Short mmCIF file of C-alpha atoms and ligand atoms in Angstrom, two decimals:
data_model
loop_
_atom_site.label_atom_id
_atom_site.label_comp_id
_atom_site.label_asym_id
_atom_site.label_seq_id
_atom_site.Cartn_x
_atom_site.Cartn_y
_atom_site.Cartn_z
CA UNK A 162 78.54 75.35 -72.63
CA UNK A 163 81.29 76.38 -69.50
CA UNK A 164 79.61 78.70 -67.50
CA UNK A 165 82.46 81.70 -66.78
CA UNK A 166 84.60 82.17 -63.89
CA UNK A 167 83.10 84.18 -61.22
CA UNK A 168 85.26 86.28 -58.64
CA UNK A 169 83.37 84.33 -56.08
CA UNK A 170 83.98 81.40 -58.15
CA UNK A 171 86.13 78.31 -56.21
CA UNK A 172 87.95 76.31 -58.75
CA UNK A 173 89.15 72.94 -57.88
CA UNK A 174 90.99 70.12 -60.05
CA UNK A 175 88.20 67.47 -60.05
CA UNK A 176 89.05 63.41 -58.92
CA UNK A 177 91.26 62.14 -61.68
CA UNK A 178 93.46 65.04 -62.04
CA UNK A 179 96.17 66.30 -60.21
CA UNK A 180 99.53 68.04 -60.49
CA UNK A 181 102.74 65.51 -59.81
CA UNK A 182 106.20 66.26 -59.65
CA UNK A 183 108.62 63.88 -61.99
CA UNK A 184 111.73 62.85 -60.81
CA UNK A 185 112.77 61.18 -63.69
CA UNK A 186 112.35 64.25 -65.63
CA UNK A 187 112.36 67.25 -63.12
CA UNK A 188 109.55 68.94 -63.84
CA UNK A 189 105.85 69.54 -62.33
CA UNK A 190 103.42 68.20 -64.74
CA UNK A 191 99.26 67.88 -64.48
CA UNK A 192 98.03 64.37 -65.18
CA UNK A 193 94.63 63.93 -66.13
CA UNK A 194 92.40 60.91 -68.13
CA UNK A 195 95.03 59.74 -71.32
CA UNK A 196 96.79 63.21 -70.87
CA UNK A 197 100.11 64.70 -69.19
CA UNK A 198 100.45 68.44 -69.09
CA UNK A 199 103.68 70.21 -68.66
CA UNK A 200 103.16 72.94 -66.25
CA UNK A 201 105.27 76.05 -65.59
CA UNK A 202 105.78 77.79 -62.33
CA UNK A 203 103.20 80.28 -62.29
CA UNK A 204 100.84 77.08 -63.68
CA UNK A 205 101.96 75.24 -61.51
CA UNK A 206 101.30 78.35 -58.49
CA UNK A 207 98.02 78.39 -59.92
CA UNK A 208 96.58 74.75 -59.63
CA UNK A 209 98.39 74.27 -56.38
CA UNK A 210 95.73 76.66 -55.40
CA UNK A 211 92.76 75.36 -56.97
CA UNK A 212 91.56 73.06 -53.79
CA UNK A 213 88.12 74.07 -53.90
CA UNK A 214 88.19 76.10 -50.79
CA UNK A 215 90.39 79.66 -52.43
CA UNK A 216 88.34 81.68 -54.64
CA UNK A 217 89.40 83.12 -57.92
CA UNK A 218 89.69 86.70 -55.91
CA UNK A 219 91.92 84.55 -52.97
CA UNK A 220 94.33 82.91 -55.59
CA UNK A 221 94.70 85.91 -57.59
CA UNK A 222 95.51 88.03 -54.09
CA UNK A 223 97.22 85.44 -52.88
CA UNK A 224 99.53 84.90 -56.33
CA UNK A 225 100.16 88.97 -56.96
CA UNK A 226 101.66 89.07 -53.50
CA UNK A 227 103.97 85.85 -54.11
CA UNK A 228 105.17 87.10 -57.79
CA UNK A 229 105.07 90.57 -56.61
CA UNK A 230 103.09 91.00 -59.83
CA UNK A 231 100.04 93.53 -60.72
CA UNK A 232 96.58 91.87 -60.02
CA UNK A 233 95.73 92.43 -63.47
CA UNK A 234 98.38 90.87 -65.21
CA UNK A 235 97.90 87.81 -62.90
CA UNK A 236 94.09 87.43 -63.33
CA UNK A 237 94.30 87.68 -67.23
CA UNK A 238 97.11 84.65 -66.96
CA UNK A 239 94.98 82.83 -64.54
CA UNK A 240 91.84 83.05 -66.38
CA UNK A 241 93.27 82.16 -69.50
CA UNK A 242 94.51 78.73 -67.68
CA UNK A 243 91.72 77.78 -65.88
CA UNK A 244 89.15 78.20 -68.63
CA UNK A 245 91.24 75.94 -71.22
CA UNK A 246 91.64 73.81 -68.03
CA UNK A 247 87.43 73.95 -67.76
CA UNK A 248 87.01 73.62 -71.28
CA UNK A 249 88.46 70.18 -71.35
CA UNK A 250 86.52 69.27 -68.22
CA UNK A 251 89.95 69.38 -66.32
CA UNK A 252 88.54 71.55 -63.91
CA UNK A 253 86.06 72.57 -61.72
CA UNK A 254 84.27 75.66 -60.28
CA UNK B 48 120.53 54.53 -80.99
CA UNK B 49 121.26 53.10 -77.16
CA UNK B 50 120.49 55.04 -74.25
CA UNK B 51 118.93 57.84 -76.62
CA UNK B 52 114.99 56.88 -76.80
CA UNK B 53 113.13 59.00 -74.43
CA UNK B 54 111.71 57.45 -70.62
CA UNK B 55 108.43 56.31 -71.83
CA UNK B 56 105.38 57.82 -70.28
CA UNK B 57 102.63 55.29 -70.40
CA UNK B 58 102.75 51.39 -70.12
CA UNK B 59 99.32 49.21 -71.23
CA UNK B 60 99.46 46.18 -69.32
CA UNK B 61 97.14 43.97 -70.66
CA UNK B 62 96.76 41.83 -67.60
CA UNK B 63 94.78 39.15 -69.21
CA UNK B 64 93.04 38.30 -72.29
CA UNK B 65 90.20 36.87 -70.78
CA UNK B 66 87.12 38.31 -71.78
CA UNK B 67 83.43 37.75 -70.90
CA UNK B 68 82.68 40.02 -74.36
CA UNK B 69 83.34 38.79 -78.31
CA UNK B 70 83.73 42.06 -79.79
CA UNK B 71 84.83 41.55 -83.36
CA UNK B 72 86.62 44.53 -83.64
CA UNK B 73 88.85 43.57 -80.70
CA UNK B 74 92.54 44.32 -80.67
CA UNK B 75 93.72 42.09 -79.02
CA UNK B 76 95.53 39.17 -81.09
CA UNK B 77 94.34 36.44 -82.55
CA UNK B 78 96.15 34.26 -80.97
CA UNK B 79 94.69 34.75 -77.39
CA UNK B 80 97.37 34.14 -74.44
CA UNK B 81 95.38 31.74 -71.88
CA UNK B 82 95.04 32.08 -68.46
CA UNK B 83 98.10 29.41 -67.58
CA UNK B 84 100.75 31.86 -67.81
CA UNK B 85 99.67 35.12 -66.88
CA UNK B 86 101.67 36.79 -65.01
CA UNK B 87 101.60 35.99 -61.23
CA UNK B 88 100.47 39.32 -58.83
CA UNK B 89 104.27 39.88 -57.60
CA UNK B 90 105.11 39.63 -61.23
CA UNK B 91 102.78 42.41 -62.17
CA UNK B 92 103.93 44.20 -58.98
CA UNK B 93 107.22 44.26 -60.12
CA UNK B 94 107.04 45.53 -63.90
CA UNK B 95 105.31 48.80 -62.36
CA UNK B 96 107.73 49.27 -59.84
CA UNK B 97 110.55 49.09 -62.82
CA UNK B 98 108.16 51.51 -64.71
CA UNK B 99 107.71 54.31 -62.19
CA UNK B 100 111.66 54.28 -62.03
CA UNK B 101 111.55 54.20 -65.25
CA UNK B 102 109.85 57.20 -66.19
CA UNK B 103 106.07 56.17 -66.60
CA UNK B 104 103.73 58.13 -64.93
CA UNK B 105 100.58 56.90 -66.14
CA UNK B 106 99.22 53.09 -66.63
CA UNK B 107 96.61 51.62 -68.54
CA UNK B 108 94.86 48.64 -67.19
CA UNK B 109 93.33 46.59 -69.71
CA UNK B 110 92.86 43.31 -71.05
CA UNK B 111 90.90 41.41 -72.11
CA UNK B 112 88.42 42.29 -69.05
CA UNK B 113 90.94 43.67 -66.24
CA UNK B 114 88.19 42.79 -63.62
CA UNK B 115 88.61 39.13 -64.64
CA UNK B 116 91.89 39.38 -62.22
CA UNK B 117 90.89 39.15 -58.74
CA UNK B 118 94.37 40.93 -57.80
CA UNK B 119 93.38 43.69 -59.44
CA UNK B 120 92.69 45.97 -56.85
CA UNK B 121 96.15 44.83 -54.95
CA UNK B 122 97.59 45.88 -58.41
CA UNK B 123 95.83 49.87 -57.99
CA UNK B 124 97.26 49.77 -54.60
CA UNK B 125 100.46 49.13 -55.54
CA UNK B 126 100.64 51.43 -58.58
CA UNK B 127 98.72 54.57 -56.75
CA UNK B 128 102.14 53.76 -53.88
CA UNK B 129 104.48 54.17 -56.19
CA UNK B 130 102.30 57.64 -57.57
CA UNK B 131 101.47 56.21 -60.68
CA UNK B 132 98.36 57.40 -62.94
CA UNK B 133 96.40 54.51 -62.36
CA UNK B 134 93.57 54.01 -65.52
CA UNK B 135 91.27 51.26 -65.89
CA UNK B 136 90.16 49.97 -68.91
CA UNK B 137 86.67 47.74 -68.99
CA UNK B 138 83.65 46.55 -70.33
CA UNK B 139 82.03 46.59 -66.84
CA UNK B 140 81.69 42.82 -66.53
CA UNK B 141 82.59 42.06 -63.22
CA UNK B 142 82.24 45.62 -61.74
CA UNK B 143 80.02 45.71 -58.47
CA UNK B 144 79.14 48.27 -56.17
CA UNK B 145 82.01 46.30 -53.42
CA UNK B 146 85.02 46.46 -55.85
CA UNK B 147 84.17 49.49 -57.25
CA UNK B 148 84.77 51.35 -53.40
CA UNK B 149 87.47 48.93 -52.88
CA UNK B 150 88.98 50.23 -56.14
CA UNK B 151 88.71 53.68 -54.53
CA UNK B 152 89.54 53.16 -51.73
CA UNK B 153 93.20 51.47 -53.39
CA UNK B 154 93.64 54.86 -55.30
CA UNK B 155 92.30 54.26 -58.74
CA UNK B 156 92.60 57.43 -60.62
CA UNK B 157 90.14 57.43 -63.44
CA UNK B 158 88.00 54.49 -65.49
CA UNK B 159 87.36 53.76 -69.38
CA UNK B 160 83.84 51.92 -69.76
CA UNK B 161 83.31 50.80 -73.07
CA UNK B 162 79.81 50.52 -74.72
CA UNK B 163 78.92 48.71 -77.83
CA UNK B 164 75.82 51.07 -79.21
CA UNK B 165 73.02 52.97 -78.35
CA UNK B 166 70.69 50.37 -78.73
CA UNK B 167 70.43 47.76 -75.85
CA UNK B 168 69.41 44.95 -78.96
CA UNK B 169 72.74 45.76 -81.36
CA UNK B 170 74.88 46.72 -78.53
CA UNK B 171 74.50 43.15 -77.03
CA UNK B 172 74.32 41.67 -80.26
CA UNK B 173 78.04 43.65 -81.34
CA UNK B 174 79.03 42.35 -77.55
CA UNK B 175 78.08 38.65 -78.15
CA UNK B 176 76.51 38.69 -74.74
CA UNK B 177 73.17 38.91 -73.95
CA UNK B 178 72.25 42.42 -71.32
CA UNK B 179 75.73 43.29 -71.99
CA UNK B 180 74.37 47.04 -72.57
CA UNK B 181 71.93 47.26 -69.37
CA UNK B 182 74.86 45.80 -67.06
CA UNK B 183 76.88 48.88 -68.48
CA UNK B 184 74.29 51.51 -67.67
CA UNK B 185 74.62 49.89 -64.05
CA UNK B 186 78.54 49.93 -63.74
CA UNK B 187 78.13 53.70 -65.28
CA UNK B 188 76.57 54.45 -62.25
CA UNK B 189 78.37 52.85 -59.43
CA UNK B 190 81.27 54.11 -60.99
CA UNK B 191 80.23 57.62 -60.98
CA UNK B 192 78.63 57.26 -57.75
CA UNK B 193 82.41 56.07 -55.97
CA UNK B 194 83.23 59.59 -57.58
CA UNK B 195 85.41 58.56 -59.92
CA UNK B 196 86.01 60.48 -63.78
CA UNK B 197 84.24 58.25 -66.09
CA UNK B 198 85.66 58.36 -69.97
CA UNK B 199 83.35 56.03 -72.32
CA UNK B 200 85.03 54.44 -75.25
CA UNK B 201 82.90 53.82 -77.98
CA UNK B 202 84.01 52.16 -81.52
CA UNK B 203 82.14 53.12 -85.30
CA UNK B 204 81.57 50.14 -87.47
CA UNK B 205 79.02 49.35 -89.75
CA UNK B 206 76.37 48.41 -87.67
CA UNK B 207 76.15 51.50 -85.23
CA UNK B 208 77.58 54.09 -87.79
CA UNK B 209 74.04 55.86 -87.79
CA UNK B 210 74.02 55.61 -84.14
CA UNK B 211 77.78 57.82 -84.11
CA UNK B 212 75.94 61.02 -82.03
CA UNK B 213 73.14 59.11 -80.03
CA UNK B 214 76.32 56.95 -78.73
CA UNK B 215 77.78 60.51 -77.36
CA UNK B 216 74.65 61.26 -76.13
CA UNK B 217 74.48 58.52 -74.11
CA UNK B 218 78.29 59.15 -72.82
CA UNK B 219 76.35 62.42 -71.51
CA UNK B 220 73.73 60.74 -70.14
CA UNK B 221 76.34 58.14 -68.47
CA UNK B 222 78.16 60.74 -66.84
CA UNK B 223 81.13 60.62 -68.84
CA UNK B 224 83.13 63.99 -68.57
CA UNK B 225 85.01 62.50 -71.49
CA UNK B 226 84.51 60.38 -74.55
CA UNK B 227 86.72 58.22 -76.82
CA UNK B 228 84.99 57.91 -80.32
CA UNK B 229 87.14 56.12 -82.81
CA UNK B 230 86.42 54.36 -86.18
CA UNK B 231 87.24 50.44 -86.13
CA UNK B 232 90.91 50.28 -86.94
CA UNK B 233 92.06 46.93 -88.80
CA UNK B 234 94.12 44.74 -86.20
CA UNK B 235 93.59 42.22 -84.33
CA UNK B 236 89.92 40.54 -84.61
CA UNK B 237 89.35 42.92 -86.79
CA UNK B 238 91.28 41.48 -89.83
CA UNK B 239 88.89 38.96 -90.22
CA UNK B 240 85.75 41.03 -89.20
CA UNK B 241 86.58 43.00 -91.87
CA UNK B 242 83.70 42.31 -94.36
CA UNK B 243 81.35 42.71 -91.58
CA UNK B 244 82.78 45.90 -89.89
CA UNK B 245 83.42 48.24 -92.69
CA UNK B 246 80.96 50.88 -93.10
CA UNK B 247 80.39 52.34 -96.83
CA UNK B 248 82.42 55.49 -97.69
CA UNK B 249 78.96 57.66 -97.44
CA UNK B 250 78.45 56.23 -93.81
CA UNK B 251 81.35 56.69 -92.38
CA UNK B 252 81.33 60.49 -93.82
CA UNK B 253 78.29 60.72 -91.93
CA UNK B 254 79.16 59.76 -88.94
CA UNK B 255 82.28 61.28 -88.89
CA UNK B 256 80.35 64.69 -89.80
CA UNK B 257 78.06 64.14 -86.97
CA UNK B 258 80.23 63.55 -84.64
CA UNK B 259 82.16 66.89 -85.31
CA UNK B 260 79.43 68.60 -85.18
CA UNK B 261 78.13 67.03 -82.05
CA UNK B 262 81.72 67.72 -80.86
CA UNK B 263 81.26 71.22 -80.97
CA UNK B 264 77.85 71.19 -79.78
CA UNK B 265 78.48 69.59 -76.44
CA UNK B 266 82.02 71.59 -75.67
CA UNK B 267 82.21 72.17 -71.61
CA UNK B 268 79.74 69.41 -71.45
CA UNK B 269 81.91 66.42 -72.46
CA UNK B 270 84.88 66.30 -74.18
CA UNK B 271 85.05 63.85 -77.68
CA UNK B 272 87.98 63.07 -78.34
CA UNK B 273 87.34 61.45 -82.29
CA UNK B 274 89.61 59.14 -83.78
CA UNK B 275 88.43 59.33 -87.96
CA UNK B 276 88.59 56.40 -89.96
CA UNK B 277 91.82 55.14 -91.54
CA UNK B 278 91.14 54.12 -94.52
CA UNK B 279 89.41 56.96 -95.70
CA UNK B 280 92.61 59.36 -94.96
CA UNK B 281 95.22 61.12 -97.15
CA UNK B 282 97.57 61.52 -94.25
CA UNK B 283 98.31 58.51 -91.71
CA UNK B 284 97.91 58.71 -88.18
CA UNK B 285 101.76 59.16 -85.68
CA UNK B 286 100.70 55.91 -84.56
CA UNK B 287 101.59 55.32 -80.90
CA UNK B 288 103.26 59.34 -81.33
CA UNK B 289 106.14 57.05 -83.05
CA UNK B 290 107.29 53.83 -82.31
CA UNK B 291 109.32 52.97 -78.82
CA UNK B 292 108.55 56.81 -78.19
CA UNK B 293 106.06 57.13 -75.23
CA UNK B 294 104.48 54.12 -74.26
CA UNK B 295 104.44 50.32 -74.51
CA UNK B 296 102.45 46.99 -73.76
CA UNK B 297 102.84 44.14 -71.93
CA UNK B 298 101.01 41.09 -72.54
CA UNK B 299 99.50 39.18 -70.05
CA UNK B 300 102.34 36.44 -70.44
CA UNK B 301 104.94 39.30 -70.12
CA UNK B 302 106.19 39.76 -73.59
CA UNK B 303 106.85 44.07 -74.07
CA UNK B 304 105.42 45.48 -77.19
CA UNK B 305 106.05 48.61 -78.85
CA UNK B 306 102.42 48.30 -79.88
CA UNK B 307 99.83 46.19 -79.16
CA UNK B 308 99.72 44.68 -82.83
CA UNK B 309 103.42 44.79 -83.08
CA UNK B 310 103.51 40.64 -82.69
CA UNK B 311 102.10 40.39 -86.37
CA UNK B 312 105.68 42.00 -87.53
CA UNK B 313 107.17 38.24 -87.78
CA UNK B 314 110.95 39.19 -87.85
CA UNK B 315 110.80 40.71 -84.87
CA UNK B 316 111.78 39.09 -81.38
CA UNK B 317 110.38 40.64 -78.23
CA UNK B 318 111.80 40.39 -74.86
CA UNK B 319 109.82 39.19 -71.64
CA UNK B 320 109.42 41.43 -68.29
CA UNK B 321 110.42 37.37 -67.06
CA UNK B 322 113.84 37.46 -68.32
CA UNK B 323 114.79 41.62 -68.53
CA UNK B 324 114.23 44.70 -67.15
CA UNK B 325 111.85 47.16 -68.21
CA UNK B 326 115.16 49.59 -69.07
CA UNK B 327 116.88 46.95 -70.41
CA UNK B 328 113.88 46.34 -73.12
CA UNK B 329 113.45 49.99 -73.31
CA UNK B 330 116.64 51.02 -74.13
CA UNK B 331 118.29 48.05 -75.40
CA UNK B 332 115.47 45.44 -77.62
CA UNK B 333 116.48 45.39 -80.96
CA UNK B 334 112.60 45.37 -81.35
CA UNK B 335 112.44 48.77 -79.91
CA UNK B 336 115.04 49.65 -81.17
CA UNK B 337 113.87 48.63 -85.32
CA UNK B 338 111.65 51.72 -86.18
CA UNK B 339 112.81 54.87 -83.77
CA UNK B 340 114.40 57.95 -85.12
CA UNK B 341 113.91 58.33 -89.34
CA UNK B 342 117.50 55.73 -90.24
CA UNK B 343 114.81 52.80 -91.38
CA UNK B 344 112.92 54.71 -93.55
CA UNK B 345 112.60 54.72 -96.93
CA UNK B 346 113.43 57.66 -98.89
CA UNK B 347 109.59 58.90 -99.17
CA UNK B 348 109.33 59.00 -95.55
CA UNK B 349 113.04 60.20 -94.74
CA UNK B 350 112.77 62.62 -96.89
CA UNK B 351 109.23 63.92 -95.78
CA UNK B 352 108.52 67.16 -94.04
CA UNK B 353 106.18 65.22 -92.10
CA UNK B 354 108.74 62.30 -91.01
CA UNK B 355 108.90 63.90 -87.14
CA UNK B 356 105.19 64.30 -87.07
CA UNK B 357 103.77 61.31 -87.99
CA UNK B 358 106.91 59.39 -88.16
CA UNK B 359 105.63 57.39 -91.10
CA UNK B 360 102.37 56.42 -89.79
CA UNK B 361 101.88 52.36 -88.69
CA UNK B 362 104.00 49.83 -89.06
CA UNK B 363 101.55 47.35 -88.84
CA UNK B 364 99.48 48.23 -91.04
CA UNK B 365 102.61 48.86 -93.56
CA UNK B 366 103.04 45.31 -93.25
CA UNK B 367 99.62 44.53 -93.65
CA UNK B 368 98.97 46.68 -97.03
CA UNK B 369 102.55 47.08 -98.42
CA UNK B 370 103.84 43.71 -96.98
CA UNK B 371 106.66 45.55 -95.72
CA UNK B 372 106.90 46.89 -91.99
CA UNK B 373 109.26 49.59 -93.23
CA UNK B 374 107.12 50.95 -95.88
CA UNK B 375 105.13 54.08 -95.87
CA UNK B 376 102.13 53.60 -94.37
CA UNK B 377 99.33 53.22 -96.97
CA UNK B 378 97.06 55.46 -95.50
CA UNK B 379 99.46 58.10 -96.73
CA UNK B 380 99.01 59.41 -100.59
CA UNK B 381 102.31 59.38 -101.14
CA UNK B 382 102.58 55.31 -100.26
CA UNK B 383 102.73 53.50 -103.69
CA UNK B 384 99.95 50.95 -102.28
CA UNK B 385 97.28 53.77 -101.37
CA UNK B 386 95.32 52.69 -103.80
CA UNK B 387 95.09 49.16 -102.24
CA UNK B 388 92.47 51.10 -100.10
CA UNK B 389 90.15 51.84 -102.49
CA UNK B 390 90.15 48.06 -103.90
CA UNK B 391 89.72 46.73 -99.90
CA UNK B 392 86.89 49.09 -99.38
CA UNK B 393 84.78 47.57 -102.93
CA UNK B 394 85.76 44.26 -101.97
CA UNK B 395 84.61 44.47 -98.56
CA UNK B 396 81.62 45.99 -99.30
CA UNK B 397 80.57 42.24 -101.11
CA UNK B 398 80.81 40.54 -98.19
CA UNK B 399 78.52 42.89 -96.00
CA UNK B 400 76.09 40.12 -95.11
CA UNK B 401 78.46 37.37 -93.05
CA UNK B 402 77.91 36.17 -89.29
CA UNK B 403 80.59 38.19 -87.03
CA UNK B 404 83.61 36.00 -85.98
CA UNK B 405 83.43 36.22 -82.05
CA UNK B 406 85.99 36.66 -79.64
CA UNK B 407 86.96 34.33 -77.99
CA UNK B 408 89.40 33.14 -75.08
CA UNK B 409 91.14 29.95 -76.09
CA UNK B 410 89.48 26.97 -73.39
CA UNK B 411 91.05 26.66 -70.46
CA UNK B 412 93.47 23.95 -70.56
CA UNK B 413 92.85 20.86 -67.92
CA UNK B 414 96.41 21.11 -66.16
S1 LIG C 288 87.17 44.81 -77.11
FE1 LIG C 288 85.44 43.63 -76.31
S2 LIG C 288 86.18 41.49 -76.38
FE2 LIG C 288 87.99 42.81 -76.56
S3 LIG C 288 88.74 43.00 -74.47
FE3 LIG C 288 87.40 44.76 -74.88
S4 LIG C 288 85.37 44.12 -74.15
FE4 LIG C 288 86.61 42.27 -74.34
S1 LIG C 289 105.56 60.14 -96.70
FE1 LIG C 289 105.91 59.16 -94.73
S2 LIG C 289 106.44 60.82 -93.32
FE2 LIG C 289 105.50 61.77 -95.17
S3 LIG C 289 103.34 61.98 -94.68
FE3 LIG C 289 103.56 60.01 -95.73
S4 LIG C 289 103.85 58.52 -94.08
FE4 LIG C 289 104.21 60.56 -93.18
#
């Protein structure tokens, strides 16, 4: 089963996925084995980050300052992403 | 309808039907396209070039055996330039520990290793090659080694149908982060395999119940992504997510396909990546063209809540049950010819005992 996302934890898109910006179409999406995932801004905020080197605490930090957002708020949205993300072995931690 | 089909996402090139393997369940057609003919490396170079522009962001190298190109890892190179979503697509014959980093090292993004069973003796008896299944456990691991995502593809028939769960355990035990289980689906070798691929009703429930299961059982672990059996469905499948909607083929000689059995729908004429552009076949191929939007339906599927979801299932196989390309697929309850099923499943059942027809490329001619 995925283990769950530590603080300390450093999430990272694993080889075989990564975020791409589409000129054809204009948008940021995620590709990944036999899938493309549209991403929003704050998604797309979120896996930018997600190098392996930021933890969870970093990127949430890090994100509340750029959206001028409550931690809170930002660590419910970023959990919720990056365990579907882990769920489907799209990601790393 | 010009100008109105969305950018396609994904393109399968199928860079050549040669194959070390005989699978009987293959999809590729009958009628094999030799290796005079293929298209040349600059050829190649320039249909994914025309497909980035395009639109596409991901490709799909298959075959026939991919690695049976020796410009195949000029191919990655030029596909990861242009930022495509570079997938191979192999058995694993051919693969060795110096293409696999060169195959890194060119920017492949992710690799689809097929496997045959979960025993070595069936596997390599399903593969018509003998240590077809020990050669795979080796590729497994120099492709996971180079670092690379590892999906396995693995196919249900008759003769591995009790082996459905052991063959995701061994995706696990591969490495795999990802699995493709599907039940054989009728085209291409397949047709006349038929007899000997078809599991009874019961076994295919099985498997298809253990697979679930095993699905749920291994979440975080490996992700299954199952593919259930055709002909035992009420509701048919939005077969390529709709004709000329996301993604299209190109054989090895060139020709574009909406699908990659679309060449057994007769009336049909399909244009060559020699003579057009990508866009122009795209956009403008009246073979495209024949089965977007919901204007060729019939009235069952027009007027269908479902039309936009699974925009009236295959054509193929429409033509292949109902003898009409345009016809509700049978698969769907609603398709006058769904019963055709039931009799195709009896009768197959009586000819359970015949020798598999191989695979096979077509000899290589002299010239
Ligand atoms: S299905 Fe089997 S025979 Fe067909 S291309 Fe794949 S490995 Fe070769
Ligand atoms: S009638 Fe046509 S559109 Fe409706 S479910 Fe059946 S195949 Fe799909």
């Amino acid at each position: 089963m995925t283990q769950t996302l530590q603080a300390t934890s450093r999430p990272k898109l694993p080889r075989g996925v990564r975020l791409k910006h589409d000129e054809v179409r204009g948008e940021w999406l995620l590709l990944a084995p036999e899938r493309v995932i549209k991403t929003n801004g704050v998604a797309k905020a979120v896996l930018e980050r997600c190098s392996g080197t930021l933890t969870l605490q970093d990127i949430i930090a890090d994100l509340a300052q750029n959206f001028d957002a409550p931690e809170a708020r930002i660590e419910a949205d970023v959990r919720a992403l990056l365990m579907a993300l882990a769920e489907k072995r799209l990601l790393d931690f | 309808m010009k100008m109105t089909a969305p950018a396609p996402v994904g393109l399968l090139a199928e860079l050549t039907h040669r194959c070390p393997l005989g699978c009987p369940y293959c999809s590729n057609p009958l009628a094999l396209e030799g290796r005079d003919g293929e298209l040349t490396t600059d050829e190649w170079k320039r249909v994914f070039s025309e497909a980035a522009a395009l639109g596409v962001l991901q490709v799909h190298l298959s075959g026939g055996e991919p690695l049976s190109r020796r410009d195949l890892t000029e191919i990655v190179s030029h596909c990861a330039s242009l930022g495509l979503y570079t997938n191979l697509i192999t058995s694993g014959i051919g693969m060795n520990g110096k293409l696999a980093k060169a195959l890194a090292y060119a920017g492949l993004d992710h690799v689809q290793l097929s496997i045959q069973d979960a025993d070595a003796a069936s596997a390599d008896k399903i593969a018509g090659y003998a240590g077809a299944f020990a050669k795979k456990r080796e590729v497994a691991a120099l492709i996971t080694a180079e670092g690379f995502p590892l999906t396995v593809n693995a196919v249900i028939h008759r003769a591995n149908a009790t082996r459905a769960g052991a063959m995701l355990d061994m995706a696990v035990a591969l490495g795999a982060r990802r699995v493709e289980i599907a039940h054989v689906q009728y085209y291409g070798w397949a047709v006349p395999n038929r007899g000997q691929l078809m599991p009874s009703r019961a076994a295919a429930e099985a498997a298809v119940a253990e697979v679930e299961r095993k699905k749920h059982e291994l979440a975080g672990t490996i992700v299954v992504d199952h593919v259930v059996p055709d002909y035992h469905a009420r509701l048919p499948k939005a077969c390529m997510s709709g004709w000329g909607r996301r993604t299209l083929n190109i054989t090895p000689q060139g020709k574009a396909l909406p699908c990659h059995a679309a060449e057994t729908i007769e009336h049909l004429t399909f244009w060559n990546v020699r003579d057009k552009s990508l866009a122009d076949i795209w956009f403008e191929s009246p073979a495209f063209n024949a089965y977007r939007g919901t204007a060729w339906m019939n009235e069952t599927c027009r007027t269908c809540e479902r039309r936009d979801i699974d925009h009236g299932g295959c054509r193929c196989q429409a033509l292949a049950l109902a003898g009409d390309a345009a016809a509700t697929d049978p698969v769907c309850h609603k398709s006058p010819h769904h019963a055709r099923l039931a009799e195709i499943l009896a009768s197959d059942m009586e000819t359970a005992s015949a020798p598999y027809h191989y695979r096979r490329v077509p000899a290589r001619s002299l010239a």
